[in-house]
């Protein structure tokens, strides 16, 4: 059976149920700053982006100027909530352990936050020394730019065309597809919404799973299909 060179996991909303936690904090800050938005709306529209990028897009859309200090405030509050509240997504530990080819994490979060979350949910040993933060790549470009995916593939000697990426956000799917990689969408986190799977498919995911138990068979099936 053909095997992928590499399997890349996004972190927020894929390994850990953190997107909804961050969305609640960030929506409250934006609302207090003059742009009323719910956590659900923020997660649906902006999941996968850094808060800086979210703020810039909201500024452009609303013409409301935000204080730059809001970024640091959001980082501080989100980190605090994640330390106390973040949980692994059901079944993820078994799914990651079942991936026997090289695996890594590619995320828009800072590496310190990724490590904090993965250590808290006991997933860090699966990805030791294979955590890539988009902000810490040579270009510093975050998803939907493909840079973090290409950087990881280069470091781990993987061909992009033979790499699978598991992503929960449209922006992440766009980045992985731009990198020439194959994408499996994931909708099993707390921020998932009606139409989520369709949105990921439209963005370029080859298939979408909701339960981690499906991952092993889906990768095997897609690998066979690619070999045909």
Coordinates of N, CA and C in Angstrom, one line a residue, residues 21 25-26 37 41 44 46 50 58 61 72 77 80 85 92 94 103 108 117 132 154 179 190 199 203 219 227-228:
X21 N -12.5 28.7 22.2 CA -12.0 29.4 23.4 C -11.5 30.7 22.9
X25 N -13.0 34.9 23.5 CA -12.2 36.0 24.0 C -12.1 37.1 23.0
X26 N -11.8 36.8 21.8 CA -11.5 37.8 20.7 C -12.8 38.5 20.3
X37 N -19.7 41.4 17.5 CA -19.6 40.1 16.7 C -19.7 39.0 17.8
X41 N -19.9 33.7 15.1 CA -19.6 34.4 13.8 C -18.1 34.5 13.6
X44 N -16.6 31.1 12.6 CA -17.0 30.7 11.2 C -16.3 31.5 10.1
X46 N -13.5 33.7 10.6 CA -12.0 34.0 10.7 C -11.2 32.8 11.3
X50 N -4.6 34.6 12.5 CA -4.1 35.2 13.7 C -5.1 36.3 14.1
X58 N -11.3 43.1 10.0 CA -12.4 43.8 10.5 C -12.3 45.3 10.4
X61 N -13.2 46.1 6.9 CA -14.6 45.9 6.6 C -15.4 47.0 7.3
X72 N -1.9 42.5 22.0 CA -1.3 41.9 23.1 C -2.3 41.5 24.2
X77 N -5.1 37.2 27.3 CA -6.3 36.6 27.7 C -6.5 35.2 27.2
X80 N -4.3 32.7 28.9 CA -4.8 32.4 30.2 C -6.0 31.4 30.2
X85 N -8.6 25.8 30.3 CA -9.7 25.2 29.7 C -9.5 24.3 28.5
X92 N -8.4 11.9 19.4 CA -7.2 12.4 18.6 C -5.9 11.7 19.0
X94 N -5.4 8.5 19.8 CA -5.4 7.3 19.1 C -5.1 7.5 17.6
X103 N 5.1 12.7 11.0 CA 4.0 13.6 11.3 C 4.6 14.9 11.9
X108 N -0.7 28.6 12.9 CA -0.5 30.0 12.9 C -0.2 30.5 14.3
X117 N -0.3 24.0 24.9 CA -1.6 23.3 24.7 C -1.3 21.8 24.6
X132 N 5.9 23.5 13.8 CA 6.2 24.6 13.0 C 5.2 25.7 13.1
X154 N 10.1 20.8 3.5 CA 11.5 20.9 3.2 C 12.4 20.3 4.4
X179 N 0.2 25.0 -1.3 CA 1.5 24.4 -1.2 C 1.6 23.1 -2.0
X190 N -15.4 22.1 18.7 CA -16.5 22.9 19.2 C -16.9 24.1 18.4
X199 N -18.0 24.1 3.2 CA -17.0 25.2 3.0 C -15.6 24.6 2.9
X203 N -13.2 24.8 -0.5 CA -11.9 25.4 -0.4 C -10.8 24.5 -1.0
X219 N -6.9 8.1 5.0 CA -5.6 8.3 4.4 C -5.2 7.1 3.6
X227 N -2.4 6.6 -6.1 CA -1.5 5.7 -6.8 C -2.1 5.2 -8.1
X228 N -3.5 5.3 -8.3 CA -4.1 4.8 -9.4 C -3.8 5.5 -10.7

